[in-house]
Amino acid sequence: MTSKTNNPTRPLVRVLRDRDAGLCLAGVVVSGFGTSALWLVSGVWVKDLTGSDGLAALCMLAMWLPALAGPLLGTLADRVRRKPLLTGVNLLLGALVLTLVSVDAPGDLWLLYAVLFVYGAAGVVADAAESALVATAVDRSLLGDFNGLRMTATEGMKLLAPLAGAGLYAAYGGASVALLDAATFVLATGLYAALRGREDRPARPQDGHRRRTVEGGRHLWAHPVLRPLVLAGGATMLCAGLNGAMVYAVVDGLGHLPAYAGVLYAVQGAGSVAVGLLSGPALRHLGARRFAASGIALLALAVALRAVPSDPVALVCSAAIGAGLPAVLIATLTSVQRETPGVLLGRVTATAHTLVYTPNVIGLAAGAALVEPVGHRPVLVALGMALLMTAAPLFPSPAGA
């Protein structure tokens, strides 16, 4: 008889039946809602105060820039117990965003940028601590389901929270969004504090600080399972950044106004929500490498077909991009959690995030430079071919399949 634990169906029920898994997921959803709302509103806030697109774009840069220091910031998640660290970071962020209620003039923007920068740095630490905490608080058989549902929740928040944040901003101003974000962090603190799992105090480090910082990268590079996944993830996100820079050119090719990009993004988000629900069973059935490779191959086909000037094709491709792209991200994070010793998990997670997500920004910049002189169609076809080459090494050879 098949046990409920091994039943590949209904991953949401399986995760929520595990108390700690459900609390962790709820914490991700709550804090992610506030973060997504502030992510959109901060740029709109700056645009309203200054009229400058460049200054508005700096908001995203300020939040993202600390991710470059992921290997260094991740060491903190291995120096202390993860649950107190995670609750402390959430309380710090809740107090920090409250200072934004005083921003009401262009001269106050230094405070907004400073808060966003610290917000980004604290987010790197929180992500590393959360991943490490999940690996100990959630049963190993639920990790794939949890990470898939985490992706579903994150994408769902990207669809809902910006709309809620924009509506709140339009009605009551930026200070109201800051209050909302602070409230979500306080609520997330309570959820993480309710976790029952016990952690041992980390041993006092014997190595130098520099050695501890690079140890996460060494573990990833030397590990036969993690290295190909991280390399494939970085290459995929580079191509995803290039593809993302083409979206308005695709919309122009379809004969629509720029606002139609919102429709394509919404359909893409729906695809990501769907694959998050299926990722747990898919990981068990295919394994991490084949699951990642299958997603990248689907992404390759969808990106190349975006060159076809057809509304139905564009919508199907957007859904396929949303379904294909998260596969390598979910497979990589789950494998990091399963294949990394607990004492290294914070550093390894933060380093993996830096190596996988940094190429996305490089791709966005390169795509912005290429889209006008080259055109979007040749770039999209070339990206499809590059993604297929990225997926190929992850598929097992016929002899080893």
mmCIF file of N, CA and C in Angstrom, residues 192-315:
data_model
loop_
_atom_site.group_PDB
_atom_site.id
_atom_site.type_symbol
_atom_site.label_atom_id
_atom_site.label_comp_id
_atom_site.label_asym_id
_atom_site.label_seq_id
_atom_site.Cartn_x
_atom_site.Cartn_y
_atom_site.Cartn_z
ATOM 1 N N TYR A 192 7.292 32.948 11.964
ATOM 2 C CA TYR A 192 8.573 32.261 12.126
ATOM 3 C C TYR A 192 8.852 31.923 13.589
ATOM 4 N N ALA A 193 8.422 32.807 14.502
ATOM 5 C CA ALA A 193 8.642 32.543 15.926
ATOM 6 C C ALA A 193 7.844 31.339 16.407
ATOM 7 N N ALA A 194 6.759 30.995 15.712
ATOM 8 C CA ALA A 194 5.911 29.881 16.125
ATOM 9 C C ALA A 194 6.445 28.523 15.688
ATOM 10 N N LEU A 195 7.532 28.511 14.914
ATOM 11 C CA LEU A 195 8.106 27.237 14.481
ATOM 12 C C LEU A 195 8.572 26.429 15.697
ATOM 13 N N ARG A 196 8.340 25.135 15.654
ATOM 14 C CA ARG A 196 8.677 24.287 16.798
ATOM 15 C C ARG A 196 10.068 23.672 16.693
ATOM 16 N N GLY A 197 10.595 23.594 15.496
ATOM 17 C CA GLY A 197 11.886 22.935 15.311
ATOM 18 C C GLY A 197 12.974 23.556 16.171
ATOM 19 N N ARG A 198 13.818 22.726 16.746
ATOM 20 C CA ARG A 198 14.907 23.194 17.601
ATOM 21 C C ARG A 198 16.206 23.152 16.827
ATOM 22 N N GLU A 199 17.024 24.176 17.062
ATOM 23 C CA GLU A 199 18.319 24.262 16.389
ATOM 24 C C GLU A 199 19.434 24.217 17.421
ATOM 25 N N ASP A 200 20.502 23.552 17.056
ATOM 26 C CA ASP A 200 21.690 23.585 17.890
ATOM 27 C C ASP A 200 22.456 24.874 17.612
ATOM 28 N N ARG A 201 23.104 25.375 18.643
ATOM 29 C CA ARG A 201 23.920 26.574 18.451
ATOM 30 C C ARG A 201 25.116 26.220 17.572
ATOM 31 N N PRO A 202 25.368 27.007 16.518
ATOM 32 C CA PRO A 202 26.500 26.699 15.630
ATOM 33 C C PRO A 202 27.820 26.719 16.391
ATOM 34 N N ALA A 203 28.704 25.836 15.974
ATOM 35 C CA ALA A 203 30.025 25.799 16.604
ATOM 36 C C ALA A 203 30.799 27.067 16.280
ATOM 37 N N ARG A 204 31.664 27.457 17.190
ATOM 38 C CA ARG A 204 32.479 28.654 16.977
ATOM 39 C C ARG A 204 33.428 28.412 15.804
ATOM 40 N N PRO A 205 33.420 29.294 14.797
ATOM 41 C CA PRO A 205 34.257 29.057 13.613
ATOM 42 C C PRO A 205 35.743 29.098 13.955
ATOM 43 N N GLN A 206 36.469 28.184 13.331
ATOM 44 C CA GLN A 206 37.916 28.120 13.535
ATOM 45 C C GLN A 206 38.676 28.758 12.371
ATOM 46 N N ASP A 207 38.040 28.844 11.216
ATOM 47 C CA ASP A 207 38.713 29.390 10.038
ATOM 48 C C ASP A 207 38.605 30.907 10.014
ATOM 49 N N GLY A 208 39.427 31.527 9.192
ATOM 50 C CA GLY A 208 39.376 32.963 8.997
ATOM 51 C C GLY A 208 38.108 33.374 8.268
ATOM 52 N N HIS A 209 37.774 34.663 8.360
ATOM 53 C CA HIS A 209 36.528 35.162 7.762
ATOM 54 C C HIS A 209 36.542 34.985 6.253
ATOM 55 N N ARG A 210 37.669 35.249 5.625
ATOM 56 C CA ARG A 210 37.734 35.125 4.168
ATOM 57 C C ARG A 210 37.535 33.681 3.738
ATOM 58 N N ARG A 211 38.121 32.750 4.450
ATOM 59 C CA ARG A 211 37.956 31.337 4.105
ATOM 60 C C ARG A 211 36.508 30.902 4.255
ATOM 61 N N ARG A 212 35.843 31.371 5.318
ATOM 62 C CA ARG A 212 34.436 31.009 5.513
ATOM 63 C C ARG A 212 33.576 31.582 4.389
ATOM 64 N N THR A 213 33.917 32.774 3.907
ATOM 65 C CA THR A 213 33.119 33.408 2.868
ATOM 66 C C THR A 213 33.179 32.629 1.563
ATOM 67 N N VAL A 214 34.367 32.162 1.167
ATOM 68 C CA VAL A 214 34.515 31.487 -0.124
ATOM 69 C C VAL A 214 34.167 30.001 -0.040
ATOM 70 N N GLU A 215 33.921 29.502 1.174
ATOM 71 C CA GLU A 215 33.670 28.072 1.320
ATOM 72 C C GLU A 215 32.386 27.642 0.610
ATOM 73 N N GLY A 216 31.399 28.535 0.581
ATOM 74 C CA GLY A 216 30.171 28.204 -0.125
ATOM 75 C C GLY A 216 30.405 27.994 -1.604
ATOM 76 N N GLY A 217 31.212 28.872 -2.214
ATOM 77 C CA GLY A 217 31.537 28.720 -3.628
ATOM 78 C C GLY A 217 32.328 27.452 -3.895
ATOM 79 N N ARG A 218 33.238 27.109 -3.003
ATOM 80 C CA ARG A 218 34.015 25.883 -3.173
ATOM 81 C C ARG A 218 33.135 24.653 -3.122
ATOM 82 N N HIS A 219 32.177 24.670 -2.213
ATOM 83 C CA HIS A 219 31.269 23.525 -2.106
ATOM 84 C C HIS A 219 30.464 23.371 -3.388
ATOM 85 N N LEU A 220 29.946 24.481 -3.926
ATOM 86 C CA LEU A 220 29.153 24.408 -5.152
ATOM 87 C C LEU A 220 29.993 23.897 -6.318
ATOM 88 N N TRP A 221 31.216 24.400 -6.446
ATOM 89 C CA TRP A 221 32.050 24.035 -7.583
ATOM 90 C C TRP A 221 32.496 22.573 -7.526
ATOM 91 N N ALA A 222 32.735 22.075 -6.324
ATOM 92 C CA ALA A 222 33.241 20.706 -6.187
ATOM 93 C C ALA A 222 32.137 19.663 -6.211
ATOM 94 N N HIS A 223 30.890 20.080 -6.042
ATOM 95 C CA HIS A 223 29.811 19.103 -5.911
ATOM 96 C C HIS A 223 29.303 18.689 -7.292
ATOM 97 N N PRO A 224 29.281 17.391 -7.594
ATOM 98 C CA PRO A 224 28.891 16.950 -8.941
ATOM 99 C C PRO A 224 27.421 17.168 -9.271
ATOM 100 N N VAL A 225 26.567 17.301 -8.264
ATOM 101 C CA VAL A 225 25.148 17.557 -8.508
ATOM 102 C C VAL A 225 24.875 19.047 -8.618
ATOM 103 N N LEU A 226 25.462 19.846 -7.727
ATOM 104 C CA LEU A 226 25.133 21.263 -7.652
ATOM 105 C C LEU A 226 25.798 22.094 -8.741
ATOM 106 N N ARG A 227 27.034 21.781 -9.084
ATOM 107 C CA ARG A 227 27.747 22.614 -10.057
ATOM 108 C C ARG A 227 27.007 22.727 -11.396
ATOM 109 N N PRO A 228 26.583 21.615 -12.033
ATOM 110 C CA PRO A 228 25.888 21.779 -13.314
ATOM 111 C C PRO A 228 24.561 22.504 -13.190
ATOM 112 N N LEU A 229 23.876 22.332 -12.069
ATOM 113 C CA LEU A 229 22.605 23.026 -11.890
ATOM 114 C C LEU A 229 22.808 24.525 -11.733
ATOM 115 N N VAL A 230 23.801 24.933 -10.942
ATOM 116 C CA VAL A 230 24.058 26.357 -10.748
ATOM 117 C C VAL A 230 24.537 27.000 -12.052
ATOM 118 N N LEU A 231 25.417 26.314 -12.781
ATOM 119 C CA LEU A 231 25.883 26.863 -14.058
ATOM 120 C C LEU A 231 24.720 26.991 -15.046
ATOM 121 N N ALA A 232 23.875 25.979 -15.107
ATOM 122 C CA ALA A 232 22.719 26.042 -16.000
ATOM 123 C C ALA A 232 21.747 27.132 -15.554
ATOM 124 N N GLY A 233 21.581 27.291 -14.241
ATOM 125 C CA GLY A 233 20.705 28.333 -13.734
ATOM 126 C C GLY A 233 21.201 29.715 -14.100
ATOM 127 N N GLY A 234 22.512 29.964 -13.950
ATOM 128 C CA GLY A 234 23.065 31.261 -14.314
ATOM 129 C C GLY A 234 22.929 31.542 -15.800
ATOM 130 N N ALA A 235 23.218 30.526 -16.649
ATOM 131 C CA ALA A 235 23.089 30.707 -18.097
ATOM 132 C C ALA A 235 21.631 30.957 -18.486
ATOM 133 N N THR A 236 20.716 30.242 -17.837
ATOM 134 C CA THR A 236 19.289 30.422 -18.129
ATOM 135 C C THR A 236 18.826 31.817 -17.743
ATOM 136 N N MET A 237 19.261 32.294 -16.586
ATOM 137 C CA MET A 237 18.835 33.626 -16.151
ATOM 138 C C MET A 237 19.466 34.726 -17.007
ATOM 139 N N LEU A 238 20.658 34.485 -17.540
ATOM 140 C CA LEU A 238 21.248 35.441 -18.488
ATOM 141 C C LEU A 238 20.351 35.560 -19.721
ATOM 142 N N CYS A 239 19.950 34.406 -20.261
ATOM 143 C CA CYS A 239 19.065 34.416 -21.426
ATOM 144 C C CYS A 239 17.697 35.000 -21.075
ATOM 145 N N ALA A 240 17.219 34.724 -19.856
ATOM 146 C CA ALA A 240 15.928 35.269 -19.436
ATOM 147 C C ALA A 240 15.978 36.790 -19.359
ATOM 148 N N GLY A 241 17.119 37.338 -18.920
ATOM 149 C CA GLY A 241 17.261 38.785 -18.893
ATOM 150 C C GLY A 241 17.232 39.385 -20.292
ATOM 151 N N LEU A 242 17.939 38.751 -21.223
ATOM 152 C CA LEU A 242 17.904 39.201 -22.619
ATOM 153 C C LEU A 242 16.491 39.118 -23.179
ATOM 154 N N ASN A 243 15.806 38.030 -22.890
ATOM 155 C CA ASN A 243 14.431 37.868 -23.356
ATOM 156 C C ASN A 243 13.518 38.935 -22.753
ATOM 157 N N GLY A 244 13.706 39.229 -21.465
ATOM 158 C CA GLY A 244 12.876 40.236 -20.818
ATOM 159 C C GLY A 244 13.034 41.611 -21.426
ATOM 160 N N ALA A 245 14.250 41.920 -21.896
ATOM 161 C CA ALA A 245 14.489 43.228 -22.510
ATOM 162 C C ALA A 245 13.801 43.358 -23.862
ATOM 163 N N MET A 246 13.344 42.242 -24.432
ATOM 164 C CA MET A 246 12.694 42.261 -25.748
ATOM 165 C C MET A 246 11.180 42.444 -25.661
ATOM 166 N N VAL A 247 10.608 42.463 -24.460
ATOM 167 C CA VAL A 247 9.166 42.361 -24.341
ATOM 168 C C VAL A 247 8.438 43.506 -25.038
ATOM 169 N N TYR A 248 8.942 44.745 -24.923
ATOM 170 C CA TYR A 248 8.228 45.849 -25.543
ATOM 171 C C TYR A 248 8.385 45.840 -27.061
ATOM 172 N N ALA A 249 9.509 45.312 -27.542
ATOM 173 C CA ALA A 249 9.658 45.129 -28.983
ATOM 174 C C ALA A 249 8.688 44.066 -29.490
ATOM 175 N N VAL A 250 8.488 42.996 -28.703
ATOM 176 C CA VAL A 250 7.501 41.976 -29.064
ATOM 177 C C VAL A 250 6.113 42.591 -29.134
ATOM 178 N N VAL A 251 5.784 43.426 -28.149
ATOM 179 C CA VAL A 251 4.476 44.087 -28.126
ATOM 180 C C VAL A 251 4.312 44.984 -29.349
ATOM 181 N N ASP A 252 5.350 45.726 -29.697
ATOM 182 C CA ASP A 252 5.294 46.561 -30.902
ATOM 183 C C ASP A 252 5.061 45.709 -32.144
ATOM 184 N N GLY A 253 5.753 44.571 -32.221
ATOM 185 C CA GLY A 253 5.585 43.683 -33.364
ATOM 186 C C GLY A 253 4.179 43.129 -33.479
ATOM 187 N N LEU A 254 3.479 43.038 -32.357
ATOM 188 C CA LEU A 254 2.091 42.570 -32.369
ATOM 189 C C LEU A 254 1.111 43.682 -32.689
ATOM 190 N N GLY A 255 1.608 44.921 -32.720
ATOM 191 C CA GLY A 255 0.745 46.056 -33.028
ATOM 192 C C GLY A 255 -0.050 46.579 -31.858
ATOM 193 N N HIS A 256 0.430 46.335 -30.628
ATOM 194 C CA HIS A 256 -0.286 46.782 -29.440
ATOM 195 C C HIS A 256 0.443 47.942 -28.772
ATOM 196 N N LEU A 257 -0.276 48.625 -27.881
ATOM 197 C CA LEU A 257 0.332 49.656 -27.057
ATOM 198 C C LEU A 257 1.217 49.003 -25.991
ATOM 199 N N PRO A 258 2.188 49.752 -25.408
ATOM 200 C CA PRO A 258 3.091 49.169 -24.400
ATOM 201 C C PRO A 258 2.379 48.524 -23.222
ATOM 202 N N ALA A 259 1.184 49.019 -22.873
ATOM 203 C CA ALA A 259 0.467 48.457 -21.728
ATOM 204 C C ALA A 259 0.124 46.988 -21.924
ATOM 205 N N TYR A 260 0.140 46.504 -23.173
ATOM 206 C CA TYR A 260 -0.168 45.089 -23.435
ATOM 207 C C TYR A 260 0.886 44.174 -22.808
ATOM 208 N N ALA A 261 2.061 44.724 -22.508
ATOM 209 C CA ALA A 261 3.080 43.925 -21.828
ATOM 210 C C ALA A 261 2.559 43.400 -20.493
ATOM 211 N N GLY A 262 1.671 44.165 -19.850
ATOM 212 C CA GLY A 262 1.086 43.699 -18.598
ATOM 213 C C GLY A 262 0.282 42.424 -18.775
ATOM 214 N N VAL A 263 -0.386 42.275 -19.915
ATOM 215 C CA VAL A 263 -1.126 41.049 -20.197
ATOM 216 C C VAL A 263 -0.164 39.875 -20.332
ATOM 217 N N LEU A 264 0.939 40.086 -21.069
ATOM 218 C CA LEU A 264 1.920 39.019 -21.256
ATOM 219 C C LEU A 264 2.541 38.611 -19.923
ATOM 220 N N TYR A 265 2.846 39.596 -19.066
ATOM 221 C CA TYR A 265 3.426 39.277 -17.762
ATOM 222 C C TYR A 265 2.428 38.527 -16.880
ATOM 223 N N ALA A 266 1.147 38.894 -16.966
ATOM 224 C CA ALA A 266 0.143 38.204 -16.161
ATOM 225 C C ALA A 266 0.017 36.745 -16.590
ATOM 226 N N VAL A 267 0.016 36.489 -17.893
ATOM 227 C CA VAL A 267 -0.054 35.116 -18.394
ATOM 228 C C VAL A 267 1.196 34.344 -17.985
ATOM 229 N N GLN A 268 2.363 35.009 -18.041
ATOM 230 C CA GLN A 268 3.604 34.359 -17.617
ATOM 231 C C GLN A 268 3.540 33.997 -16.137
ATOM 232 N N GLY A 269 3.006 34.899 -15.335
ATOM 233 C CA GLY A 269 2.868 34.613 -13.912
ATOM 234 C C GLY A 269 1.953 33.428 -13.653
ATOM 235 N N ALA A 270 0.885 33.308 -14.447
ATOM 236 C CA ALA A 270 -0.013 32.168 -14.297
ATOM 237 C C ALA A 270 0.712 30.861 -14.604
ATOM 238 N N GLY A 271 1.587 30.875 -15.607
ATOM 239 C CA GLY A 271 2.377 29.681 -15.914
ATOM 240 C C GLY A 271 3.290 29.296 -14.768
ATOM 241 N N SER A 272 3.889 30.293 -14.115
ATOM 242 C CA SER A 272 4.773 30.023 -12.983
ATOM 243 C C SER A 272 4.009 29.470 -11.791
ATOM 244 N N VAL A 273 2.800 29.981 -11.572
ATOM 245 C CA VAL A 273 1.965 29.458 -10.491
ATOM 246 C C VAL A 273 1.662 27.987 -10.733
ATOM 247 N N ALA A 274 1.334 27.648 -11.976
ATOM 248 C CA ALA A 274 0.991 26.265 -12.306
ATOM 249 C C ALA A 274 2.170 25.324 -12.094
ATOM 250 N N VAL A 275 3.367 25.703 -12.587
ATOM 251 C CA VAL A 275 4.502 24.798 -12.464
ATOM 252 C C VAL A 275 4.938 24.656 -11.007
ATOM 253 N N GLY A 276 4.716 25.688 -10.202
ATOM 254 C CA GLY A 276 5.039 25.563 -8.782
ATOM 255 C C GLY A 276 4.221 24.479 -8.104
ATOM 256 N N LEU A 277 2.956 24.337 -8.501
ATOM 257 C CA LEU A 277 2.105 23.306 -7.923
ATOM 258 C C LEU A 277 2.514 21.907 -8.362
ATOM 259 N N LEU A 278 3.135 21.803 -9.538
ATOM 260 C CA LEU A 278 3.492 20.494 -10.088
ATOM 261 C C LEU A 278 4.936 20.094 -9.816
ATOM 262 N N SER A 279 5.733 21.006 -9.288
ATOM 263 C CA SER A 279 7.172 20.764 -9.223
ATOM 264 C C SER A 279 7.551 19.634 -8.267
ATOM 265 N N GLY A 280 6.816 19.488 -7.156
ATOM 266 C CA GLY A 280 7.150 18.416 -6.218
ATOM 267 C C GLY A 280 7.052 17.038 -6.866
ATOM 268 N N PRO A 281 5.889 16.679 -7.438
ATOM 269 C CA PRO A 281 5.799 15.400 -8.147
ATOM 270 C C PRO A 281 6.786 15.294 -9.305
ATOM 271 N N ALA A 282 7.014 16.396 -10.030
ATOM 272 C CA ALA A 282 7.940 16.344 -11.168
ATOM 273 C C ALA A 282 9.362 16.059 -10.705
ATOM 274 N N LEU A 283 9.779 16.661 -9.590
ATOM 275 C CA LEU A 283 11.123 16.400 -9.070
ATOM 276 C C LEU A 283 11.273 14.943 -8.647
ATOM 277 N N ARG A 284 10.230 14.386 -8.040
ATOM 278 C CA ARG A 284 10.307 12.991 -7.629
ATOM 279 C C ARG A 284 10.343 12.052 -8.831
ATOM 280 N N HIS A 285 9.633 12.402 -9.864
ATOM 281 C CA HIS A 285 9.528 11.529 -11.031
ATOM 282 C C HIS A 285 10.735 11.656 -11.958
ATOM 283 N N LEU A 286 11.201 12.890 -12.172
ATOM 284 C CA LEU A 286 12.265 13.132 -13.144
ATOM 285 C C LEU A 286 13.645 13.262 -12.523
ATOM 286 N N GLY A 287 13.723 13.679 -11.270
ATOM 287 C CA GLY A 287 15.009 14.043 -10.687
ATOM 288 C C GLY A 287 15.321 15.494 -11.003
ATOM 289 N N ALA A 288 16.241 16.084 -10.255
ATOM 290 C CA ALA A 288 16.514 17.515 -10.376
ATOM 291 C C ALA A 288 17.052 17.886 -11.749
ATOM 292 N N ARG A 289 17.993 17.114 -12.279
ATOM 293 C CA ARG A 289 18.620 17.484 -13.549
ATOM 294 C C ARG A 289 17.631 17.426 -14.712
ATOM 295 N N ARG A 290 16.866 16.340 -14.795
ATOM 296 C CA ARG A 290 15.929 16.230 -15.913
ATOM 297 C C ARG A 290 14.774 17.221 -15.779
ATOM 298 N N PHE A 291 14.359 17.488 -14.551
ATOM 299 C CA PHE A 291 13.311 18.498 -14.351
ATOM 300 C C PHE A 291 13.813 19.863 -14.806
ATOM 301 N N ALA A 292 15.026 20.226 -14.404
ATOM 302 C CA ALA A 292 15.598 21.498 -14.835
ATOM 303 C C ALA A 292 15.769 21.537 -16.352
ATOM 304 N N ALA A 293 16.301 20.457 -16.929
ATOM 305 C CA ALA A 293 16.540 20.421 -18.373
ATOM 306 C C ALA A 293 15.234 20.527 -19.146
ATOM 307 N N SER A 294 14.195 19.851 -18.674
ATOM 308 C CA SER A 294 12.901 19.911 -19.354
ATOM 309 C C SER A 294 12.344 21.330 -19.331
ATOM 310 N N GLY A 295 12.481 22.007 -18.187
ATOM 311 C CA GLY A 295 12.010 23.385 -18.101
ATOM 312 C C GLY A 295 12.781 24.317 -19.015
ATOM 313 N N ILE A 296 14.110 24.152 -19.069
ATOM 314 C CA ILE A 296 14.926 25.006 -19.934
ATOM 315 C C ILE A 296 14.588 24.756 -21.406
ATOM 316 N N ALA A 297 14.355 23.482 -21.767
ATOM 317 C CA ALA A 297 13.991 23.171 -23.151
ATOM 318 C C ALA A 297 12.646 23.806 -23.523
ATOM 319 N N LEU A 298 11.682 23.753 -22.610
ATOM 320 C CA LEU A 298 10.397 24.415 -22.852
ATOM 321 C C LEU A 298 10.594 25.919 -22.994
ATOM 322 N N LEU A 299 11.432 26.490 -22.139
ATOM 323 C CA LEU A 299 11.732 27.918 -22.216
ATOM 324 C C LEU A 299 12.374 28.268 -23.559
ATOM 325 N N ALA A 300 13.291 27.422 -24.032
ATOM 326 C CA ALA A 300 13.961 27.664 -25.309
ATOM 327 C C ALA A 300 12.959 27.739 -26.450
ATOM 328 N N LEU A 301 12.047 26.785 -26.496
ATOM 329 C CA LEU A 301 11.049 26.765 -27.561
ATOM 330 C C LEU A 301 10.153 28.001 -27.496
ATOM 331 N N ALA A 302 9.732 28.363 -26.280
ATOM 332 C CA ALA A 302 8.829 29.499 -26.122
ATOM 333 C C ALA A 302 9.507 30.815 -26.495
ATOM 334 N N VAL A 303 10.762 30.984 -26.083
ATOM 335 C CA VAL A 303 11.480 32.223 -26.398
ATOM 336 C C VAL A 303 11.663 32.367 -27.905
ATOM 337 N N ALA A 304 12.066 31.295 -28.584
ATOM 338 C CA ALA A 304 12.270 31.364 -30.034
ATOM 339 C C ALA A 304 10.970 31.676 -30.763
ATOM 340 N N LEU A 305 9.861 31.083 -30.313
ATOM 341 C CA LEU A 305 8.584 31.293 -30.999
ATOM 342 C C LEU A 305 7.991 32.665 -30.745
ATOM 343 N N ARG A 306 8.523 33.408 -29.776
ATOM 344 C CA ARG A 306 8.056 34.784 -29.577
ATOM 345 C C ARG A 306 8.367 35.660 -30.783
ATOM 346 N N ALA A 307 9.272 35.209 -31.631
ATOM 347 C CA ALA A 307 9.584 35.963 -32.844
ATOM 348 C C ALA A 307 8.426 35.954 -33.833
ATOM 349 N N VAL A 308 7.464 35.040 -33.660
ATOM 350 C CA VAL A 308 6.312 34.957 -34.560
ATOM 351 C C VAL A 308 5.316 36.059 -34.187
ATOM 352 N N PRO A 309 4.955 36.956 -35.108
ATOM 353 C CA PRO A 309 4.039 38.062 -34.786
ATOM 354 C C PRO A 309 2.579 37.625 -34.759
ATOM 355 N N SER A 310 2.196 36.921 -33.704
ATOM 356 C CA SER A 310 0.832 36.413 -33.566
ATOM 357 C C SER A 310 0.416 36.506 -32.113
ATOM 358 N N ASP A 311 -0.769 37.072 -31.863
ATOM 359 C CA ASP A 311 -1.253 37.200 -30.494
ATOM 360 C C ASP A 311 -1.421 35.848 -29.800
ATOM 361 N N PRO A 312 -2.095 34.865 -30.417
ATOM 362 C CA PRO A 312 -2.228 33.568 -29.740
ATOM 363 C C PRO A 312 -0.877 32.925 -29.439
ATOM 364 N N VAL A 313 0.059 33.015 -30.394
ATOM 365 C CA VAL A 313 1.388 32.439 -30.159
ATOM 366 C C VAL A 313 2.079 33.161 -29.015
ATOM 367 N N ALA A 314 1.966 34.493 -28.980
ATOM 368 C CA ALA A 314 2.613 35.271 -27.917
ATOM 369 C C ALA A 314 2.065 34.906 -26.551
ATOM 370 N N LEU A 315 0.761 34.697 -26.450
ATOM 371 C CA LEU A 315 0.157 34.344 -25.163
ATOM 372 C C LEU A 315 0.586 32.951 -24.719
#
